[in-house]
Each structure stands twice: as C-alpha cells, then as structure tokens.
Amino acid sequence: MAKLLSCVLGPRLYKIYRERDSERTPSGVPEPPTTVTTPSSSSWDTYYQPRALEKHADSILALASVFWSISYYSSPFAFFYLYRKGYLSLSKVVPFSHYAGTLLLLLAGVACLRGIGRWTNPQYLQFITILEATHRNQSAENKRQLSKYNFDFRSWPVDFHWEEPSSRKESRGGPSRRGVALLRPEPLHRGTADTFLNQVKKLPCQITSYLVAHTLGRRMLYPGSVYLLQKALMPVLLQGQARLVEEYNGRRAKLLACDGNEIDTMFVDRRGTAEPQGQKLVICCEGNAGFYEVGCVSTPLEAGYSVLGWNHPGFAGSTGVPFPQNEANAMDAVVQFAIHRLGFQPQDIVIYAWSIGGFTATWAAMSYPDVSAVILDASFDDLVPLALKVMPDSWRGLVSRTVRQHLNLNNAEQLCRYQGPVLLIRRTKDEIITTTVPEDIMSNRGNDLLLKLLQHRYPRVMAEEGLRVVRQWLEASSQLEEASIYSRWEVEEDWCLSVLRSYQAEHGPDFPWSVGEDMSAEGRRQLALFLARKHLHNFEATHCTPLPAQNFQMAWHL
C-alpha cells in the first residue's frame, strides 16, 4: 500500500534514458565525467509509455490544469461579470461551492486511478523506487540512476545549496535570505524631505505600480513564465532536453537560491576533450521567453565550450517569479555552483547572454569581477525606453515609475562596474530592442549600451569628436558601410594598440582611463573608432535568429 500511495502522489514521468551497451563510470552532478561520449540514437530508449489508465487520467488532469490556469488569469473579469449579474449572493455561492467540491472529489478519484495505472507499470515502479532512495541518500550511485529519468522537476532532489560554500557560512557580507545586493535607482526628486505627508501622497501611485508590475508588467516582460505558454512548449522543451542529454551527455541539477527558489540547470562538460576551448565554461543567460532546452546554449555548445545553462525563476523546472531580485539570486547560485561544485575558476568562466538575459549577465560581471569575459547578444542598456515604446504615452509616468521600482533592468549601470573584456553583438535588423522601426538602426538600444560603456571607460577619448565619429560608425547597417567609415578616418590599429598598451603599463588596468587627455582631435577619433570596433560586432539578422557558432567569439582585451 505504501508503494501504491507513492504512485498516486509521485511525479509525472516523461522519458527514460537507458544505455544498452555499457554503463558509464558512476558519477553524480558534483563529479561529472571527464570524457564526453556522443551516444548513437539507438543507445537510448524512447519516451516513457504509460499504461492506458495512467495515460487517460493524465490527460484529464492536464486538461483540468489548463482550465484552472485560464480561470486564474480571467478571474478579475469573471468576478466583475458575476457581481454585475448579482451571482455573488450567498444563495448563489453555496450551490456553486457544492459543484466545486464535487469536481475536486472527481479529480481526486482520477488521480487515484492514475496512481493505480502507475502501480501496474514496472517501469514506473522502478523509477519511484530510485527516486525515494535518492531522497533518502543522495549518493553518487543513486544520482546516476536517477539521471536516467526525465520527470516533473519539482520532485528532483536539491543538488546544491546557496550556503554550501564554506566561505558563505563564515562571511557576514554574503547574500542573506532577503537576497543579493542590487544597484538601487536614485530617487526621482533629490533633496526633498520624505515626510509622512509625502509618503501618504505617494501611496496610491506606489500601490498602482505594485499591482501593474505583479500582474500585467511581469508577464509582458517575461512571457516565458506564463503557464499556458510553457504547456504549449512542453513537447519542444522535452525534445530539447533529450538532445542535451543524448548528444552532449548533459547533467541536470537543481540549485537552491537564497530566496528559496529552485533553479533548473543543465551542465555539459568538455574539459576531457582535445578542444582547448573546452576548458572554458560559458554560463548562458536566456531571453524573456527562452529556455536552456532550446535557447542560446546551442551556440557555445557547437563552438566546443563547456556550457552551463539555467532557466529563469518561474520558467520550466525553476520555481518563483522572474523579478530582478529573484533573477540576481538565481544567477548568484548558478555562479557559486560553477565555482564550488563544478570546479571552474572565475578566470575560466565566460558570461554569455541573449536579450533580457543581459541583466543577470551584467549583475554577475559586477558581482564576480574576476570572470574571464562578458558577451551580450541583442541586449540593451536600460528597460525604461523599451517599456515606453510599447505603452501609451498617457501612461508614461506610471510606466517609468513601475519599471524603476519593480522591474529595473539597468544593464549599462551594472556593466560599467565590470573591469574585464566585453563584447556586444548588435542585430542590424532587430525588431525588439529598437525604439522606432527595425530599419532605424540608430534606435537600437545596443548602441546606447556601447556608448555608455565606452564613455565610462574612456571618457577623454569619447569626448565630442570621438562620440560624433562613433555615432557615424554605428549608423552603418552593413559591413561595407562600416568598413567605409573606418577607412575614411584612416585608423592605424598598430598606433592605437601601442597607445593603449603604454597607458596600461604606466597607470594599470583599472577603468576609467584618462588616455586621450593630451591628444589631438584626430587621434581621439582614431582611438574611439578602434575601441568601438573592438567592443561591438554586427550580425545581420533579426532579434530571434540563433547566433551561428562561427559568430561566437571571445571578447577583445589588450
């Protein structure tokens, strides 16, 4: 009976991975294999096939889950309609509660029938036995056995805790349960006394901003967190996960962040291969509707790097909601996992982000300044201009206040706190992070990210002449136009390199630099164009086009 109860309450099983030729050397998530093998398609079983009773019961429960999700999102409109029609009176609510109770009992009965179907399936019985054993004892052998199964990630045991590194336990300056440190926006009106009366006056606006951010705003900003979208993408996500496991020997792990959210990760180890880039770990930060199963991880994978992908809070197997604080907390756990469990030094870690993933990437670069490099693809400097683009002009004040208080993705501000190499990839036909039309390349917010970075690092070079010539270079929408502007100003790259290296040798590597202070206008123009070309590469594509592996290059450094 205990096993039957476990089958009733157990997670849904999607797929079983089984090696038929020989078992791999036992290894859990903490010690991934040192060699990478690419199994043939015939060495793995297909999707788990449930018995008829379990299959039909699963379909009924899945349909009920979808209806519940639709009801949840439409509940404000439904309550308003019922109130107008007078259906919220006690005489009407009591019969409705009886119907709801009967429906819940029927669904509970369906869940019990599903459990019986699982109980009669030897494959599910074997799986639930391994899962229970792993929860009791997370030995390497148990984890190896469990890694053969793809199932509902909520039941996966935690592999790494945010407090696990000994330095975290001994230090008081690390993250608390309230979260890691973020850069806070400056007050809109400086110097004004925040009296009780002013707080009362601001209260309605603050309540409105909070409601907008936690209802419409968060779902518009991170549509991948919407349950219905995840449900529709489930077959694609399962297929993508199977590809990572089967073709790349990926290892899944659950990380517990400091806010209690569980983060779903996938690690592919290339350190045992002959490729030198396999010694580098690329941590991938996905877009607002991206998942590591089908996201930007494929680019560094195809380029031969070790890769660690993770899902935003509220995406697929990760729990929580993707607000900036939760995002940073998740990223902190991912970096700690890479250093303390996977064994990579910060100097061997590259942070790679696509689109909105630039926020967590720049936060990691700011918080872990020893990481090797940061690569931002199709990212932006600040969320406010892009939010104003899609909302009515009459909402301008509300949108700005809501973003600053609750959804403040200040990528440029965080990136300027990082001292290491940076590469920006700009999509010349980007339709998402432009504030006008895709053809207007100067409205691409990637331009602003580059200008803010260069102005912070090289303020003397990026004075009036340098700023003007870089803007001209950014107007180029093709490689031919870009080369034409570069050659027009006769940029001498050897001279630029010698100037920068001489300054670095004399003053050290820390930014900002005062190079260009006693330089002619022509020299500043040359340096500005040289630096812009080294920090930004164009890619002639739209926002969602996958970046080819040949376009994935390491950031430039002296």
PDB file of C-alpha atoms in Angstrom, residues 43-292:
ATOM      1  CA  SER A  43      21.534   3.584 -27.466  1.00  0.00           C
ATOM      2  CA  TRP A  44      18.626   5.273 -25.716  1.00  0.00           C
ATOM      3  CA  ASP A  45      15.021   4.327 -25.133  1.00  0.00           C
ATOM      4  CA  THR A  46      12.158   6.437 -26.452  1.00  0.00           C
ATOM      5  CA  TYR A  47       9.608   8.372 -24.414  1.00  0.00           C
ATOM      6  CA  TYR A  48       8.120   6.595 -21.428  1.00  0.00           C
ATOM      7  CA  GLN A  49       4.932   4.833 -22.483  1.00  0.00           C
ATOM      8  CA  PRO A  50       2.300   4.863 -19.702  1.00  0.00           C
ATOM      9  CA  ARG A  51      -0.427   2.259 -19.474  1.00  0.00           C
ATOM     10  CA  ALA A  52      -3.881   3.198 -20.779  1.00  0.00           C
ATOM     11  CA  LEU A  53      -5.302   4.018 -17.336  1.00  0.00           C
ATOM     12  CA  GLU A  54      -2.413   6.333 -16.460  1.00  0.00           C
ATOM     13  CA  LYS A  55      -2.422   7.915 -19.916  1.00  0.00           C
ATOM     14  CA  HIS A  56      -6.119   8.832 -19.914  1.00  0.00           C
ATOM     15  CA  ALA A  57      -6.056  10.001 -16.295  1.00  0.00           C
ATOM     16  CA  ASP A  58      -3.031  12.195 -17.072  1.00  0.00           C
ATOM     17  CA  SER A  59      -4.911  13.741 -19.999  1.00  0.00           C
ATOM     18  CA  ILE A  60      -7.904  14.588 -17.788  1.00  0.00           C
ATOM     19  CA  LEU A  61      -5.730  16.140 -15.070  1.00  0.00           C
ATOM     20  CA  ALA A  62      -3.705  18.100 -17.649  1.00  0.00           C
ATOM     21  CA  LEU A  63      -6.917  19.467 -19.163  1.00  0.00           C
ATOM     22  CA  ALA A  64      -8.160  20.456 -15.697  1.00  0.00           C
ATOM     23  CA  SER A  65      -4.836  22.224 -15.068  1.00  0.00           C
ATOM     24  CA  VAL A  66      -5.193  24.238 -18.271  1.00  0.00           C
ATOM     25  CA  PHE A  67      -8.772  25.228 -17.403  1.00  0.00           C
ATOM     26  CA  TRP A  68      -7.630  26.276 -13.935  1.00  0.00           C
ATOM     27  CA  SER A  69      -4.889  28.437 -15.427  1.00  0.00           C
ATOM     28  CA  ILE A  70      -7.341  30.102 -17.820  1.00  0.00           C
ATOM     29  CA  SER A  71      -9.751  30.682 -14.933  1.00  0.00           C
ATOM     30  CA  TYR A  72      -6.972  32.205 -12.833  1.00  0.00           C
ATOM     31  CA  TYR A  73      -5.980  34.742 -15.492  1.00  0.00           C
ATOM     32  CA  SER A  74      -9.590  35.630 -16.313  1.00  0.00           C
ATOM     33  CA  SER A  75     -10.796  35.705 -12.686  1.00  0.00           C
ATOM     34  CA  PRO A  76     -10.889  39.543 -12.353  1.00  0.00           C
ATOM     35  CA  PHE A  77     -13.181  39.818 -15.385  1.00  0.00           C
ATOM     36  CA  ALA A  78     -15.270  36.852 -14.206  1.00  0.00           C
ATOM     37  CA  PHE A  79     -15.766  38.343 -10.729  1.00  0.00           C
ATOM     38  CA  PHE A  80     -16.744  41.681 -12.226  1.00  0.00           C
ATOM     39  CA  TYR A  81     -19.269  39.997 -14.540  1.00  0.00           C
ATOM     40  CA  LEU A  82     -20.741  37.850 -11.745  1.00  0.00           C
ATOM     41  CA  TYR A  83     -21.012  40.880  -9.481  1.00  0.00           C
ATOM     42  CA  ARG A  84     -22.862  42.890 -12.138  1.00  0.00           C
ATOM     43  CA  LYS A  85     -25.259  39.980 -12.710  1.00  0.00           C
ATOM     44  CA  GLY A  86     -25.875  39.511  -8.981  1.00  0.00           C
ATOM     45  CA  TYR A  87     -24.433  35.984  -8.836  1.00  0.00           C
ATOM     46  CA  LEU A  88     -22.190  36.659  -5.822  1.00  0.00           C
ATOM     47  CA  SER A  89     -25.002  36.487  -3.291  1.00  0.00           C
ATOM     48  CA  LEU A  90     -24.932  33.788  -0.602  1.00  0.00           C
ATOM     49  CA  SER A  91     -27.850  31.908  -2.151  1.00  0.00           C
ATOM     50  CA  LYS A  92     -25.910  31.542  -5.398  1.00  0.00           C
ATOM     51  CA  VAL A  93     -22.435  30.944  -3.939  1.00  0.00           C
ATOM     52  CA  VAL A  94     -23.416  27.953  -1.751  1.00  0.00           C
ATOM     53  CA  PRO A  95     -24.647  25.747  -4.643  1.00  0.00           C
ATOM     54  CA  PHE A  96     -21.597  26.741  -6.647  1.00  0.00           C
ATOM     55  CA  SER A  97     -19.312  25.613  -3.786  1.00  0.00           C
ATOM     56  CA  HIS A  98     -21.093  22.249  -3.808  1.00  0.00           C
ATOM     57  CA  TYR A  99     -20.377  21.855  -7.528  1.00  0.00           C
ATOM     58  CA  ALA A 100     -16.746  22.848  -6.990  1.00  0.00           C
ATOM     59  CA  GLY A 101     -16.384  20.328  -4.146  1.00  0.00           C
ATOM     60  CA  THR A 102     -17.864  17.552  -6.267  1.00  0.00           C
ATOM     61  CA  LEU A 103     -15.473  18.404  -9.107  1.00  0.00           C
ATOM     62  CA  LEU A 104     -12.491  18.287  -6.729  1.00  0.00           C
ATOM     63  CA  LEU A 105     -13.566  14.853  -5.478  1.00  0.00           C
ATOM     64  CA  LEU A 106     -13.857  13.594  -9.053  1.00  0.00           C
ATOM     65  CA  LEU A 107     -10.371  14.903  -9.863  1.00  0.00           C
ATOM     66  CA  ALA A 108      -9.016  13.226  -6.729  1.00  0.00           C
ATOM     67  CA  GLY A 109     -10.575   9.982  -7.939  1.00  0.00           C
ATOM     68  CA  VAL A 110      -8.921  10.426 -11.334  1.00  0.00           C
ATOM     69  CA  ALA A 111      -5.557  10.970  -9.577  1.00  0.00           C
ATOM     70  CA  CYS A 112      -6.089   7.704  -7.672  1.00  0.00           C
ATOM     71  CA  LEU A 113      -6.846   5.867 -10.924  1.00  0.00           C
ATOM     72  CA  ARG A 114      -3.662   7.312 -12.394  1.00  0.00           C
ATOM     73  CA  GLY A 115      -1.771   6.001  -9.370  1.00  0.00           C
ATOM     74  CA  ILE A 116      -3.197   2.521  -9.946  1.00  0.00           C
ATOM     75  CA  GLY A 117      -2.100   2.693 -13.573  1.00  0.00           C
ATOM     76  CA  ARG A 118       1.419   3.600 -12.469  1.00  0.00           C
ATOM     77  CA  TRP A 119       1.389   0.849  -9.851  1.00  0.00           C
ATOM     78  CA  THR A 120       0.821  -1.748 -12.549  1.00  0.00           C
ATOM     79  CA  ASN A 121       3.702  -0.423 -14.670  1.00  0.00           C
ATOM     80  CA  PRO A 122       7.105  -1.977 -13.813  1.00  0.00           C
ATOM     81  CA  GLN A 123       8.975   0.961 -15.341  1.00  0.00           C
ATOM     82  CA  TYR A 124       7.241   3.491 -13.095  1.00  0.00           C
ATOM     83  CA  LEU A 125       7.686   1.263 -10.032  1.00  0.00           C
ATOM     84  CA  GLN A 126      11.411   1.069 -10.705  1.00  0.00           C
ATOM     85  CA  PHE A 127      11.567   4.853 -11.168  1.00  0.00           C
ATOM     86  CA  ILE A 128       9.680   5.689  -7.961  1.00  0.00           C
ATOM     87  CA  THR A 129      11.894   3.261  -6.023  1.00  0.00           C
ATOM     88  CA  ILE A 130      15.056   5.006  -7.285  1.00  0.00           C
ATOM     89  CA  LEU A 131      13.565   8.451  -6.576  1.00  0.00           C
ATOM     90  CA  GLU A 132      12.691   7.550  -2.983  1.00  0.00           C
ATOM     91  CA  ALA A 133      16.136   6.030  -2.451  1.00  0.00           C
ATOM     92  CA  THR A 134      17.790   9.196  -3.765  1.00  0.00           C
ATOM     93  CA  HIS A 135      15.761  11.391  -1.414  1.00  0.00           C
ATOM     94  CA  ARG A 136      16.887   9.214   1.490  1.00  0.00           C
ATOM     95  CA  ASN A 137      20.526   9.002   0.411  1.00  0.00           C
ATOM     96  CA  GLN A 138      21.956  11.280  -2.297  1.00  0.00           C
ATOM     97  CA  SER A 139      24.892   9.042  -3.086  1.00  0.00           C
ATOM     98  CA  ALA A 140      26.686   9.259  -6.426  1.00  0.00           C
ATOM     99  CA  GLU A 141      25.249   5.905  -7.496  1.00  0.00           C
ATOM    100  CA  ASN A 142      21.666   6.905  -6.656  1.00  0.00           C
ATOM    101  CA  LYS A 143      22.033  10.179  -8.545  1.00  0.00           C
ATOM    102  CA  ARG A 144      23.486   8.338 -11.513  1.00  0.00           C
ATOM    103  CA  GLN A 145      20.480   6.030 -11.561  1.00  0.00           C
ATOM    104  CA  LEU A 146      18.056   8.957 -11.204  1.00  0.00           C
ATOM    105  CA  SER A 147      19.702  10.888 -14.048  1.00  0.00           C
ATOM    106  CA  LYS A 148      18.368   8.231 -16.451  1.00  0.00           C
ATOM    107  CA  TYR A 149      14.851   9.615 -15.942  1.00  0.00           C
ATOM    108  CA  ASN A 150      13.196  12.815 -17.116  1.00  0.00           C
ATOM    109  CA  PHE A 151      10.284  13.649 -14.819  1.00  0.00           C
ATOM    110  CA  ASP A 152       8.483  16.545 -13.147  1.00  0.00           C
ATOM    111  CA  PHE A 153      11.382  18.620 -11.797  1.00  0.00           C
ATOM    112  CA  ARG A 154       9.543  19.602  -8.625  1.00  0.00           C
ATOM    113  CA  SER A 155      10.351  16.153  -7.244  1.00  0.00           C
ATOM    114  CA  TRP A 156      14.051  16.292  -8.169  1.00  0.00           C
ATOM    115  CA  PRO A 157      16.266  16.419  -5.031  1.00  0.00           C
ATOM    116  CA  VAL A 158      18.311  19.579  -4.408  1.00  0.00           C
ATOM    117  CA  ASP A 159      21.894  19.155  -5.654  1.00  0.00           C
ATOM    118  CA  PHE A 160      23.428  22.440  -4.472  1.00  0.00           C
ATOM    119  CA  HIS A 161      22.501  24.882  -1.689  1.00  0.00           C
ATOM    120  CA  TRP A 162      23.402  28.563  -1.834  1.00  0.00           C
ATOM    121  CA  GLU A 163      25.009  28.325   1.605  1.00  0.00           C
ATOM    122  CA  GLU A 164      27.065  25.271   0.708  1.00  0.00           C
ATOM    123  CA  PRO A 165      30.402  27.072   0.057  1.00  0.00           C
ATOM    124  CA  SER A 166      32.284  27.350   3.357  1.00  0.00           C
ATOM    125  CA  SER A 167      33.134  30.990   2.640  1.00  0.00           C
ATOM    126  CA  ARG A 168      29.413  31.804   2.645  1.00  0.00           C
ATOM    127  CA  LYS A 169      28.898  30.258   6.068  1.00  0.00           C
ATOM    128  CA  GLU A 170      31.825  32.132   7.586  1.00  0.00           C
ATOM    129  CA  SER A 171      31.215  35.512   5.955  1.00  0.00           C
ATOM    130  CA  ARG A 172      28.600  38.007   7.043  1.00  0.00           C
ATOM    131  CA  GLY A 173      28.964  40.057   3.883  1.00  0.00           C
ATOM    132  CA  GLY A 174      27.446  37.451   1.579  1.00  0.00           C
ATOM    133  CA  PRO A 175      23.821  37.230   0.470  1.00  0.00           C
ATOM    134  CA  SER A 176      21.098  36.852   3.062  1.00  0.00           C
ATOM    135  CA  ARG A 177      17.739  35.175   2.676  1.00  0.00           C
ATOM    136  CA  ARG A 178      16.402  38.554   1.555  1.00  0.00           C
ATOM    137  CA  GLY A 179      18.635  38.365  -1.494  1.00  0.00           C
ATOM    138  CA  VAL A 180      21.900  39.509  -3.026  1.00  0.00           C
ATOM    139  CA  ALA A 181      22.796  43.183  -3.413  1.00  0.00           C
ATOM    140  CA  LEU A 182      21.351  45.156  -6.333  1.00  0.00           C
ATOM    141  CA  LEU A 183      22.038  48.677  -7.538  1.00  0.00           C
ATOM    142  CA  ARG A 184      19.089  50.756  -6.386  1.00  0.00           C
ATOM    143  CA  PRO A 185      17.684  53.576  -8.548  1.00  0.00           C
ATOM    144  CA  GLU A 186      18.244  57.118  -7.314  1.00  0.00           C
ATOM    145  CA  PRO A 187      15.163  58.990  -6.024  1.00  0.00           C
ATOM    146  CA  LEU A 188      13.316  60.942  -8.690  1.00  0.00           C
ATOM    147  CA  HIS A 189      13.386  64.153  -6.666  1.00  0.00           C
ATOM    148  CA  ARG A 190      16.594  64.707  -4.776  1.00  0.00           C
ATOM    149  CA  GLY A 191      16.744  66.821  -1.681  1.00  0.00           C
ATOM    150  CA  THR A 192      13.050  66.586  -0.845  1.00  0.00           C
ATOM    151  CA  ALA A 193      12.266  65.505   2.684  1.00  0.00           C
ATOM    152  CA  ASP A 194      10.425  62.191   2.722  1.00  0.00           C
ATOM    153  CA  THR A 195       7.907  63.270   5.323  1.00  0.00           C
ATOM    154  CA  PHE A 196       4.885  61.298   6.426  1.00  0.00           C
ATOM    155  CA  LEU A 197       2.630  63.546   4.330  1.00  0.00           C
ATOM    156  CA  ASN A 198       4.727  62.946   1.217  1.00  0.00           C
ATOM    157  CA  GLN A 199       4.617  59.208   1.842  1.00  0.00           C
ATOM    158  CA  VAL A 200       0.818  59.323   2.097  1.00  0.00           C
ATOM    159  CA  LYS A 201       0.616  61.311  -1.137  1.00  0.00           C
ATOM    160  CA  LYS A 202       2.783  58.776  -2.942  1.00  0.00           C
ATOM    161  CA  LEU A 203       0.933  55.738  -1.573  1.00  0.00           C
ATOM    162  CA  PRO A 204      -1.744  55.482  -4.345  1.00  0.00           C
ATOM    163  CA  CYS A 205       0.931  55.670  -7.055  1.00  0.00           C
ATOM    164  CA  GLN A 206       3.041  53.072  -5.274  1.00  0.00           C
ATOM    165  CA  ILE A 207       0.083  50.700  -4.926  1.00  0.00           C
ATOM    166  CA  THR A 208      -0.791  51.144  -8.604  1.00  0.00           C
ATOM    167  CA  SER A 209       2.813  50.483  -9.657  1.00  0.00           C
ATOM    168  CA  TYR A 210       2.962  47.381  -7.496  1.00  0.00           C
ATOM    169  CA  LEU A 211      -0.259  45.986  -8.965  1.00  0.00           C
ATOM    170  CA  VAL A 212       0.802  46.714 -12.535  1.00  0.00           C
ATOM    171  CA  ALA A 213       4.231  45.125 -12.017  1.00  0.00           C
ATOM    172  CA  HIS A 214       2.894  41.976 -10.367  1.00  0.00           C
ATOM    173  CA  THR A 215       0.044  41.389 -12.830  1.00  0.00           C
ATOM    174  CA  LEU A 216       0.445  42.722 -16.378  1.00  0.00           C
ATOM    175  CA  GLY A 217       4.028  44.014 -16.211  1.00  0.00           C
ATOM    176  CA  ARG A 218       5.843  40.876 -15.143  1.00  0.00           C
ATOM    177  CA  ARG A 219       4.021  38.688 -17.668  1.00  0.00           C
ATOM    178  CA  MET A 220       4.673  41.137 -20.506  1.00  0.00           C
ATOM    179  CA  LEU A 221       8.337  41.345 -19.597  1.00  0.00           C
ATOM    180  CA  TYR A 222       8.801  37.592 -19.083  1.00  0.00           C
ATOM    181  CA  PRO A 223       6.152  35.794 -21.185  1.00  0.00           C
ATOM    182  CA  GLY A 224       8.054  32.545 -20.699  1.00  0.00           C
ATOM    183  CA  SER A 225       6.806  32.464 -17.093  1.00  0.00           C
ATOM    184  CA  VAL A 226       3.170  32.150 -18.231  1.00  0.00           C
ATOM    185  CA  TYR A 227       1.960  28.612 -17.549  1.00  0.00           C
ATOM    186  CA  LEU A 228      -0.108  28.318 -20.734  1.00  0.00           C
ATOM    187  CA  LEU A 229       2.917  29.142 -22.903  1.00  0.00           C
ATOM    188  CA  GLN A 230       5.034  26.591 -21.045  1.00  0.00           C
ATOM    189  CA  LYS A 231       2.309  23.996 -21.501  1.00  0.00           C
ATOM    190  CA  ALA A 232       2.240  24.648 -25.249  1.00  0.00           C
ATOM    191  CA  LEU A 233       6.040  24.419 -25.462  1.00  0.00           C
ATOM    192  CA  MET A 234       6.324  21.275 -23.322  1.00  0.00           C
ATOM    193  CA  PRO A 235       6.942  18.826 -26.242  1.00  0.00           C
ATOM    194  CA  VAL A 236       9.646  21.114 -27.649  1.00  0.00           C
ATOM    195  CA  LEU A 237      11.285  21.525 -24.233  1.00  0.00           C
ATOM    196  CA  LEU A 238      11.307  17.761 -23.648  1.00  0.00           C
ATOM    197  CA  GLN A 239      12.844  17.207 -27.063  1.00  0.00           C
ATOM    198  CA  GLY A 240      15.487  19.870 -26.428  1.00  0.00           C
ATOM    199  CA  GLN A 241      16.359  18.390 -23.065  1.00  0.00           C
ATOM    200  CA  ALA A 242      16.664  14.920 -24.587  1.00  0.00           C
ATOM    201  CA  ARG A 243      19.056  16.357 -27.173  1.00  0.00           C
ATOM    202  CA  LEU A 244      21.286  17.852 -24.478  1.00  0.00           C
ATOM    203  CA  VAL A 245      21.383  14.580 -22.555  1.00  0.00           C
ATOM    204  CA  GLU A 246      21.722  12.223 -25.520  1.00  0.00           C
ATOM    205  CA  GLU A 247      24.031  14.138 -27.826  1.00  0.00           C
ATOM    206  CA  TYR A 248      26.101  16.137 -25.318  1.00  0.00           C
ATOM    207  CA  ASN A 249      25.933  13.988 -22.158  1.00  0.00           C
ATOM    208  CA  GLY A 250      24.334  16.877 -20.261  1.00  0.00           C
ATOM    209  CA  ARG A 251      23.890  16.695 -16.489  1.00  0.00           C
ATOM    210  CA  ARG A 252      20.818  18.227 -14.897  1.00  0.00           C
ATOM    211  CA  ALA A 253      20.932  19.707 -11.398  1.00  0.00           C
ATOM    212  CA  LYS A 254      18.653  21.610  -9.031  1.00  0.00           C
ATOM    213  CA  LEU A 255      20.113  24.608  -7.192  1.00  0.00           C
ATOM    214  CA  LEU A 256      18.516  26.226  -4.150  1.00  0.00           C
ATOM    215  CA  ALA A 257      18.890  30.034  -4.227  1.00  0.00           C
ATOM    216  CA  CYS A 258      18.951  32.229  -1.126  1.00  0.00           C
ATOM    217  CA  ASP A 259      15.290  33.238  -1.606  1.00  0.00           C
ATOM    218  CA  GLY A 260      14.154  29.593  -1.585  1.00  0.00           C
ATOM    219  CA  ASN A 261      13.618  29.352  -5.348  1.00  0.00           C
ATOM    220  CA  GLU A 262      14.753  26.144  -7.027  1.00  0.00           C
ATOM    221  CA  ILE A 263      16.755  26.711 -10.215  1.00  0.00           C
ATOM    222  CA  ASP A 264      16.812  24.185 -13.059  1.00  0.00           C
ATOM    223  CA  THR A 265      20.268  23.853 -14.681  1.00  0.00           C
ATOM    224  CA  MET A 266      21.991  21.765 -17.335  1.00  0.00           C
ATOM    225  CA  PHE A 267      25.769  21.285 -17.494  1.00  0.00           C
ATOM    226  CA  VAL A 268      27.796  19.954 -20.427  1.00  0.00           C
ATOM    227  CA  ASP A 269      31.441  19.181 -19.600  1.00  0.00           C
ATOM    228  CA  ARG A 270      34.026  19.458 -22.379  1.00  0.00           C
ATOM    229  CA  ARG A 271      37.158  19.505 -20.212  1.00  0.00           C
ATOM    230  CA  GLY A 272      38.077  15.976 -21.233  1.00  0.00           C
ATOM    231  CA  THR A 273      38.095  16.704 -24.969  1.00  0.00           C
ATOM    232  CA  ALA A 274      41.000  17.746 -27.187  1.00  0.00           C
ATOM    233  CA  GLU A 275      39.379  21.118 -27.865  1.00  0.00           C
ATOM    234  CA  PRO A 276      41.200  23.877 -25.906  1.00  0.00           C
ATOM    235  CA  GLN A 277      38.014  25.927 -25.560  1.00  0.00           C
ATOM    236  CA  GLY A 278      36.516  23.066 -23.565  1.00  0.00           C
ATOM    237  CA  GLN A 279      38.480  24.318 -20.559  1.00  0.00           C
ATOM    238  CA  LYS A 280      36.317  27.459 -20.579  1.00  0.00           C
ATOM    239  CA  LEU A 281      32.837  27.395 -19.068  1.00  0.00           C
ATOM    240  CA  VAL A 282      30.184  29.536 -20.755  1.00  0.00           C
ATOM    241  CA  ILE A 283      27.276  30.377 -18.440  1.00  0.00           C
ATOM    242  CA  CYS A 284      24.273  31.153 -20.644  1.00  0.00           C
ATOM    243  CA  CYS A 285      21.543  33.634 -19.653  1.00  0.00           C
ATOM    244  CA  GLU A 286      18.391  33.220 -21.751  1.00  0.00           C
ATOM    245  CA  GLY A 287      15.892  35.753 -23.095  1.00  0.00           C
ATOM    246  CA  ASN A 288      12.431  36.582 -21.760  1.00  0.00           C
ATOM    247  CA  ALA A 289      10.830  33.586 -23.491  1.00  0.00           C
ATOM    248  CA  GLY A 290      13.962  31.454 -23.692  1.00  0.00           C
ATOM    249  CA  PHE A 291      14.713  28.137 -22.009  1.00  0.00           C
ATOM    250  CA  TYR A 292      18.059  26.374 -21.853  1.00  0.00           C
TER     251      TYR A 292
END
